Coordinates of C-alpha atoms in Angstrom, one line a residue:
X91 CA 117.4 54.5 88.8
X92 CA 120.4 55.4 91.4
X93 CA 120.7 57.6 94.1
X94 CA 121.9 61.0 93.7
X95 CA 125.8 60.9 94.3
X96 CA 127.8 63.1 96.5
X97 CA 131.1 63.8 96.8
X98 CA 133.3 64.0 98.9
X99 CA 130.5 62.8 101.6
X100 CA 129.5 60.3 104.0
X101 CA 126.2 58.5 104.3
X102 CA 124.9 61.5 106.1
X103 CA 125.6 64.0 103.3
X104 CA 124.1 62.0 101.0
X105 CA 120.7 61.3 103.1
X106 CA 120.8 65.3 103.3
X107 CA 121.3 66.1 99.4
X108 CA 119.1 63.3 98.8
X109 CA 116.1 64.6 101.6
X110 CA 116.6 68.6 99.7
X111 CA 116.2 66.8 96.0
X112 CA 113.0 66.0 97.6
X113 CA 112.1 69.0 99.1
X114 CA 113.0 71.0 95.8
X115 CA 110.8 68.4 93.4
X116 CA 107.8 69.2 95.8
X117 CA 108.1 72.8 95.7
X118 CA 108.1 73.2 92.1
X119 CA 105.4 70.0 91.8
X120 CA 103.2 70.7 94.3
X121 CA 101.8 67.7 95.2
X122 CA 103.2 64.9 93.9
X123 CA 103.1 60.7 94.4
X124 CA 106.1 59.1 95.6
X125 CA 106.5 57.8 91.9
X126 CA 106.3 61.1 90.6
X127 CA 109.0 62.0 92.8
X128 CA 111.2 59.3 92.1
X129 CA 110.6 60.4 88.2
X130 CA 111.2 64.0 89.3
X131 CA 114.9 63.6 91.3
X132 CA 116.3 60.2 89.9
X133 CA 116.2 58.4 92.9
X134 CA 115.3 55.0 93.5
X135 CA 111.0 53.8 94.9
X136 CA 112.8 52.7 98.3
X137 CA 115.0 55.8 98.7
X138 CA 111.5 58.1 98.1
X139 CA 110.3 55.9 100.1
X140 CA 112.6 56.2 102.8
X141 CA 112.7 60.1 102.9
X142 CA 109.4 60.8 102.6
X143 CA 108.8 58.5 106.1
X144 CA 111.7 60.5 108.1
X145 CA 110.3 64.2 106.0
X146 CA 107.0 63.1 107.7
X147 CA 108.3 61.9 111.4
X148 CA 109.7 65.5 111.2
X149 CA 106.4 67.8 109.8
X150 CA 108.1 68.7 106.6
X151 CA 105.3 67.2 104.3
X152 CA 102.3 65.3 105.1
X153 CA 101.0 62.3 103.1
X154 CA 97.5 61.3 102.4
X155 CA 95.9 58.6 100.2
X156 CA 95.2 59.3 96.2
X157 CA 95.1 58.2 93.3
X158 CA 97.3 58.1 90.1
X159 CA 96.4 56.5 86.5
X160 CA 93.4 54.5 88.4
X161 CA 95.6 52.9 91.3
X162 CA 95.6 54.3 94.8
X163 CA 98.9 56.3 94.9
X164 CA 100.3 58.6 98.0
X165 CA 100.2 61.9 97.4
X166 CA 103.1 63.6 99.3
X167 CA 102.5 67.6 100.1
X168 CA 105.4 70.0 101.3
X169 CA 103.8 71.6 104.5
X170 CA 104.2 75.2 104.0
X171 CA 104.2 77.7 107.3
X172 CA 101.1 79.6 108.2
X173 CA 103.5 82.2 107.1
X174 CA 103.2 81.6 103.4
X175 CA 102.4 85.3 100.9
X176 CA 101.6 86.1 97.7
X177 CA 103.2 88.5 95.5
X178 CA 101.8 90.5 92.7
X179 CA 103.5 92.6 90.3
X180 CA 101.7 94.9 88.2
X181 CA 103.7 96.1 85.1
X182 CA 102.3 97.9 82.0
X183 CA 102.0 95.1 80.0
X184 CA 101.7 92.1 81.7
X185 CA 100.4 90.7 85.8
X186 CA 102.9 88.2 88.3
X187 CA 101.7 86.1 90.9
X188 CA 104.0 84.4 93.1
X189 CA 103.6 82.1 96.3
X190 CA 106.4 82.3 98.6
X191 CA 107.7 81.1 101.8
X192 CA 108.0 84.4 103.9
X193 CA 111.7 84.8 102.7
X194 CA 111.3 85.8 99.6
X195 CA 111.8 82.7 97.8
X196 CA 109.3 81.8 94.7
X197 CA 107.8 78.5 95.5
X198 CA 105.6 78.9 92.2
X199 CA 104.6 81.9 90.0
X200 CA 102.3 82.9 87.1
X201 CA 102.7 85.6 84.3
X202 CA 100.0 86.6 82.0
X203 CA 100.0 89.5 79.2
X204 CA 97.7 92.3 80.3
X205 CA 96.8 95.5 79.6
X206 CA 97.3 97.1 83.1
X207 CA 96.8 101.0 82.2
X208 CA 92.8 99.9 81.3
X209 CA 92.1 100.5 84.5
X210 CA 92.6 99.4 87.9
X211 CA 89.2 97.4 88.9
X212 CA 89.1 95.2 85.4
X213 CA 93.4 94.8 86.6
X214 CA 92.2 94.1 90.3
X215 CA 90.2 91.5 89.1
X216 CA 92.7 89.7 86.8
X217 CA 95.2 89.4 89.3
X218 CA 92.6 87.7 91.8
X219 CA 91.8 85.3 89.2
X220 CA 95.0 84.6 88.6
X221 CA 96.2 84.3 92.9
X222 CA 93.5 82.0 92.7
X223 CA 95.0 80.1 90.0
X224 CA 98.1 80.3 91.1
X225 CA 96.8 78.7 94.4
X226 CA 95.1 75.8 93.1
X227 CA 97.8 74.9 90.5
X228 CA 100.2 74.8 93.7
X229 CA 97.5 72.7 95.6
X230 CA 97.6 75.7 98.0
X231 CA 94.7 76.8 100.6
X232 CA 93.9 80.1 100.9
X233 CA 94.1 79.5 104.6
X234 CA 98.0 78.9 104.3
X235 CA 98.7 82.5 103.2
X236 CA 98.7 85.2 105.9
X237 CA 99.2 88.6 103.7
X238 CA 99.8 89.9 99.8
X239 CA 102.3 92.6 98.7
X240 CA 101.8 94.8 95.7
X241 CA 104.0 96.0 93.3
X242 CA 102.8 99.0 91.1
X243 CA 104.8 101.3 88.5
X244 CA 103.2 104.1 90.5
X245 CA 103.9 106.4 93.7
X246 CA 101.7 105.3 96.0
X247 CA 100.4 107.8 99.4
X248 CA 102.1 106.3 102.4
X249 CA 99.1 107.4 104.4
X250 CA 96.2 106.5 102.6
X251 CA 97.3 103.8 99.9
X252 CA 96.4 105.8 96.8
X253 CA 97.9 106.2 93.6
X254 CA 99.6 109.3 93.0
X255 CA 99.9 111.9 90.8
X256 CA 100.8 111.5 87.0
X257 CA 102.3 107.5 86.0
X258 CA 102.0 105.2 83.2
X259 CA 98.9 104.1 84.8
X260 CA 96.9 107.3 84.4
X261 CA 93.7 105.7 85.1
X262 CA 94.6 104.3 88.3
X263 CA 95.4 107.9 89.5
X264 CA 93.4 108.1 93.1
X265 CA 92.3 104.5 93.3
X266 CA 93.6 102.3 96.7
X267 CA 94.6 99.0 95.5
X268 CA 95.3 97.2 98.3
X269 CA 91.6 98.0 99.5
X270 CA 90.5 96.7 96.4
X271 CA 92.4 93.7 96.6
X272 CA 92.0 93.1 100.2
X273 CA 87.6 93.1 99.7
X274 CA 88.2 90.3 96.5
X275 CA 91.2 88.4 97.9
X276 CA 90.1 88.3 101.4
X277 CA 93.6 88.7 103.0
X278 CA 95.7 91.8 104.1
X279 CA 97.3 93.6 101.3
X280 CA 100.3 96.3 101.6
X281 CA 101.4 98.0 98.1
X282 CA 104.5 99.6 97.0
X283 CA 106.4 101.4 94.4
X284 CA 107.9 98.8 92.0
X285 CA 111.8 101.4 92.2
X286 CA 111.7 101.2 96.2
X287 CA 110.7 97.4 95.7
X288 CA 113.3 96.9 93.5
X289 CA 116.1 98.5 95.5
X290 CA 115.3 96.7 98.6
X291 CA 115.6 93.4 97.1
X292 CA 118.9 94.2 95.2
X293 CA 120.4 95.6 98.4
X294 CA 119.2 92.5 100.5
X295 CA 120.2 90.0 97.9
X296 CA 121.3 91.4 94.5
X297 CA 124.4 92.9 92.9
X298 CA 123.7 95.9 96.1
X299 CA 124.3 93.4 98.9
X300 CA 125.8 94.9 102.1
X301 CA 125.6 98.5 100.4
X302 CA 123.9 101.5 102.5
X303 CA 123.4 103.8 100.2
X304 CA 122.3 102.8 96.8
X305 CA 119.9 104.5 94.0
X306 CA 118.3 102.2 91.7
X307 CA 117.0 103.2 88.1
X308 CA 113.9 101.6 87.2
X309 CA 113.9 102.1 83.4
X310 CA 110.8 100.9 81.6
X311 CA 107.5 102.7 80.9
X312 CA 108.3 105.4 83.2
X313 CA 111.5 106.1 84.8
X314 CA 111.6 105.7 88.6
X315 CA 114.4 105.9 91.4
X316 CA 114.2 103.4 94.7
X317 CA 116.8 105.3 97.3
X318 CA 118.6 103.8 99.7
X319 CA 120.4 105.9 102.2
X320 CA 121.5 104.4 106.0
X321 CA 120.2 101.0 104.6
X322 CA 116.5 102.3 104.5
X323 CA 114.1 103.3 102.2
X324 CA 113.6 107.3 101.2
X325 CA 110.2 107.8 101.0
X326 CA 109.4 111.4 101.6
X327 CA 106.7 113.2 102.8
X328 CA 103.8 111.5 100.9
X329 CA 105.4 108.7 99.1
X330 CA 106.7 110.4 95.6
X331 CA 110.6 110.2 96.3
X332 CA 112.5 109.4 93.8
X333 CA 110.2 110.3 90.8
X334 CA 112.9 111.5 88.4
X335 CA 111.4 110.8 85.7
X336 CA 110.1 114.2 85.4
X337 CA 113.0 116.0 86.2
X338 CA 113.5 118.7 83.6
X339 CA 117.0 118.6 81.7
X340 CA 115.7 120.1 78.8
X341 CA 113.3 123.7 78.6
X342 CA 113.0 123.2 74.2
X343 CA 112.7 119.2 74.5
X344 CA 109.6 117.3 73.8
X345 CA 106.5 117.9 76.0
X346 CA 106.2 115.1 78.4
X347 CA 103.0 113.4 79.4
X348 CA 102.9 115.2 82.8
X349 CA 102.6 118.5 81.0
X350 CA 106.1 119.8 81.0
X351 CA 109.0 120.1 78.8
X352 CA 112.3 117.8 78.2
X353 CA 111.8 115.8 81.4
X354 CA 114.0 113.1 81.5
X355 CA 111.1 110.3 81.0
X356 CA 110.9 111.8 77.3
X357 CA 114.4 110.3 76.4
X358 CA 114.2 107.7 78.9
X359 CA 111.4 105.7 78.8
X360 CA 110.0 103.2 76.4
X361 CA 107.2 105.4 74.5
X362 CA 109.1 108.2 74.0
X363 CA 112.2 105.9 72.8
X364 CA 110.5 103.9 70.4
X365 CA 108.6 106.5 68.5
X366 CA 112.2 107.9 67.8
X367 CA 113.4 105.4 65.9
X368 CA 114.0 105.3 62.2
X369 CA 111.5 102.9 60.0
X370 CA 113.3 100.9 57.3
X371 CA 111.1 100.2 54.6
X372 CA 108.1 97.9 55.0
X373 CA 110.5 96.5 57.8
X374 CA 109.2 99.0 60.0
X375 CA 111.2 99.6 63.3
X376 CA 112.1 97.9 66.5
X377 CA 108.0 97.4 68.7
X378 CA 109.5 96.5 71.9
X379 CA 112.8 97.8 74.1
X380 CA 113.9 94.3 73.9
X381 CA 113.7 94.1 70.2
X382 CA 115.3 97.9 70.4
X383 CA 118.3 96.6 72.3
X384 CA 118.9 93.5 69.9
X385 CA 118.9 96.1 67.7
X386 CA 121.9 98.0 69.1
X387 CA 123.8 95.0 69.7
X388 CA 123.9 93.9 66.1
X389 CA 125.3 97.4 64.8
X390 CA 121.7 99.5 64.4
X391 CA 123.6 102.5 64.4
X392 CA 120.1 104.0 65.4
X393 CA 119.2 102.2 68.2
X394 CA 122.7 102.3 69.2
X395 CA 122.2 106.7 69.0
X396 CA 119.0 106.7 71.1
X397 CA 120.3 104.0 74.2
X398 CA 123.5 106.1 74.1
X399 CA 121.4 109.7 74.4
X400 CA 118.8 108.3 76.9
X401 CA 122.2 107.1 78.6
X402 CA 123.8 110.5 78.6
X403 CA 120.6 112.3 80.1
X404 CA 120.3 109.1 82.7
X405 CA 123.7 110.5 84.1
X406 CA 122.7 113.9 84.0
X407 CA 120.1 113.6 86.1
X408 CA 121.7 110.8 88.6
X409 CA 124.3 113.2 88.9
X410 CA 121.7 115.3 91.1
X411 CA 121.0 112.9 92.5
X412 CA 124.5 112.1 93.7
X413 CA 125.2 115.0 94.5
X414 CA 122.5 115.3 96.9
X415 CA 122.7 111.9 98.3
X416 CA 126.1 110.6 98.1
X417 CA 125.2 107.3 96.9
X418 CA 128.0 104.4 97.0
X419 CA 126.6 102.3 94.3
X420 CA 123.9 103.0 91.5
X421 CA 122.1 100.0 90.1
X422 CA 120.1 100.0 86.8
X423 CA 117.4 98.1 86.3
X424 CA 114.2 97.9 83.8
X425 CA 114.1 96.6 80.3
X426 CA 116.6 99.2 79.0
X427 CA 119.2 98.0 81.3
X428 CA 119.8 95.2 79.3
X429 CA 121.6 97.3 76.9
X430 CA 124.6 96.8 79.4
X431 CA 127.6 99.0 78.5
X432 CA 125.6 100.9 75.4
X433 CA 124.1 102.5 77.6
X434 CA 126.1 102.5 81.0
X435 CA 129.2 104.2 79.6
X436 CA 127.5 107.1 78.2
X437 CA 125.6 107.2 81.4
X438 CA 129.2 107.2 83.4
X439 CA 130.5 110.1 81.4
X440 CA 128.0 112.4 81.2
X441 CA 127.8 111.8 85.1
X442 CA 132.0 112.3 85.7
X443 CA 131.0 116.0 83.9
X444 CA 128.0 117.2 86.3
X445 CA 128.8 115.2 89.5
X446 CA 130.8 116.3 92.6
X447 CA 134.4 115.2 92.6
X448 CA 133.7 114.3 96.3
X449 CA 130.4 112.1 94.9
X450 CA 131.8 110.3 92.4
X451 CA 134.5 108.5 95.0
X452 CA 133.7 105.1 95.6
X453 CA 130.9 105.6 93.3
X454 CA 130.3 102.8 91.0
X455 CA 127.3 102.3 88.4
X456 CA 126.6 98.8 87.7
X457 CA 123.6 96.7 85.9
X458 CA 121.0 95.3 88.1
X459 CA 120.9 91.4 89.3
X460 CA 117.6 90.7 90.1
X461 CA 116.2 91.5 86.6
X462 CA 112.1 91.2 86.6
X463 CA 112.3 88.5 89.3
X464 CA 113.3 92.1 91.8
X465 CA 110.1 93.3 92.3
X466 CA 107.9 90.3 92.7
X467 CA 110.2 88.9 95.4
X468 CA 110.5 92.2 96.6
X469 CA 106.6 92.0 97.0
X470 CA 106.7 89.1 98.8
X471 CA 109.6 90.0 101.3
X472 CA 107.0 92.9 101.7
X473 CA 104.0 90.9 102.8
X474 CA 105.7 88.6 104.9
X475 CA 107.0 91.8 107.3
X476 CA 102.9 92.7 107.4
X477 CA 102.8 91.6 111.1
X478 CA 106.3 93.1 112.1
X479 CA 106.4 96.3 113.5
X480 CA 107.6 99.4 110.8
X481 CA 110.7 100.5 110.4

């Protein structure tokens, strides 16, 4: 095997690429022998070799004896800060672990399906099982990690940490996570809104980069707002900010789950959605948004009816919001968004019609960058600033 080549670069440059070929193989390994890692980058025995003696002189990774296939083998380890966190995201259907470095970048992760909305000490448990998994498939101690951040499709009480109010989690309604987590896990946990995690991390390193005053749609189960305005996070008075979900557009629509009429979660989010598509024969419909918006883009004149409605009553509503906040960019985000213009160009029109002349300068309305990956490294970037002092 050869080196890694570089070019244009000198000997230096090429020690460097070849050092962060390294560092990459052992963050997504783990531990790993210095065969493994010549396997894993290409490089020759005496290059590994090489760079995991100068790594070592300089504390990146430590080295201790092992074993591989019966022979004694080194086992090379990236030392990680004390400053490494965990992540967990929470969403409807399924639980996310991720181990990060403090700045918000994924050094492993873990997804399992799971039936969040059964109830929040059977999902408390499930995502310490799986931390713990997490953890030892990374070769990680415990000791290494200094906090966890929590991302929940749910407002959450900024003063006492409980879930509030009505969200597709009824059954959580009331209960503290991060207490629940903290007593199992054994480490300080701080838990968010997955919308206001989301629009962090697409303003700090999404398509909202630089931007001040952003809204981001979370479109999914539930339909939730992150808000952005002067670079920080709207919260409001007890944490329920940007809950537009249940924003009435419609006094004869269909009676949402909270108990009122036309909200804009009833042509919006994912269970209300589904159930209105048309069944074709024993083909039945479309079980999933995803499948939905496949759907659309192959000419389901159906689908294609319902994204463009729930897009229509998206800008409606946003359009209040606009002209409230005077937003400068409005991201969309959640499983829906991946319907792209289907449903973004309804969404712009219907919002050119109800929003402020004034508003809609400068105003654009993209597709989020992040995808899934926004709120789990949200989560992360959330735990490490534990320690700091609030904003």
């Amino acid at each position: 095997m050869s080196d890694v080549e570089v070019t244009p670069g000198t000997q230096a440059a090429l020690r460097q690429a070849n050092q962060q070929r390294v560092i990459e193989a052992l963050r997504a390994g783990g531990t790993l022998t210095q065969a493994e890692l010549a396997r894993a980058t290409g490089l020759s025995a005496a290059s590994v070799s090489n760079i995991v003696r100068d790594l070592r002189e300089r504390g990146t990774v430590s080295v201790r004896q092992t074993s591989s296939h019966g022979r004694r083998a080194r086992g090379v380890t990236l030392v990680r800060p004390p400053g490494a966190v965990v992540g967990i995201s929470f969403s409807p259907d399924r639980i996310s672990v991720a181990l990060g470095d403090g700045r918000g970048t994924v050094l492993a992760r873990e997804t399992i399906a799971y039936d969040v909305a059964v109830g929040p000490e059977r999902g408390v448990r499930r995502a310490v099982w799986l931390t713990e998994t997490l953890l030892g498939r990374a070769r990680a101690e415990r000791s290494m990690v200094t906090a966890v951040g929590v991302s929940l499709p749910a407002p959450v009480d900024t003063t006492t940490g409980e879930i509030l109010g009505v969200s597709c989690l009824p059954r959580w309604d009331g209960y503290r996570p991060s207490e629940g987590l903290s007593e199992r896990i054994g480490l300080p946990v701080v838990v968010e809104n997955d919308a206001n995690l989301c629009a962090l991390e697409e303003t700090r390193a999404g398509v909202g980069r630089g931007r001040k005053h952003v809204i981001y749609l979370c479109l999914s189960h539930g339909v939730g707002a992150g808000i952005i305005v002067s670079g920080r996070l709207l919260r409001g008075a007890g944490g329920t900010a940007g809950e537009i979900g249940h924003m009435g557009l419609d006094e004869r629509g269909q009676v949402c789950r909270c108990g009122n009429r036309g909200c804009l979660e009833t042509v919006a989010g994912a269970p209300y959605i589904l159930d209105m598509l048309p069944r074709y024969g024993d083909a039945g419909a479309p079980a999933t948004v995803t499948e939905m918006v496949e759907a659309a883009a192959v000419w389901d004149p159906g689908a294609r009816r319902i994204i463009a409605e729930a897009g229509a009553a998206l800008g409606r509503a946003t359009a209040i919001l606009a002209n409230a906040v005077n937003p400068e960019l409005v991201i969309v985000g959640g499983e829906l968004a991946a319907a792209g213009e289907l449903l973004l160009e309804p969404m712009r029109r219907s919002m050119e019609l109800e929003t402020l002349s004034t508003a809609l300068d400068n105003l654009s309305i993209v597709q989020a960058e992040l995808g899934e990956e926004a709120a789990l490294r949200g989560a992360l970037r959330m735990a490490s600033s534990v320690t700091e002092e609030p904003e």
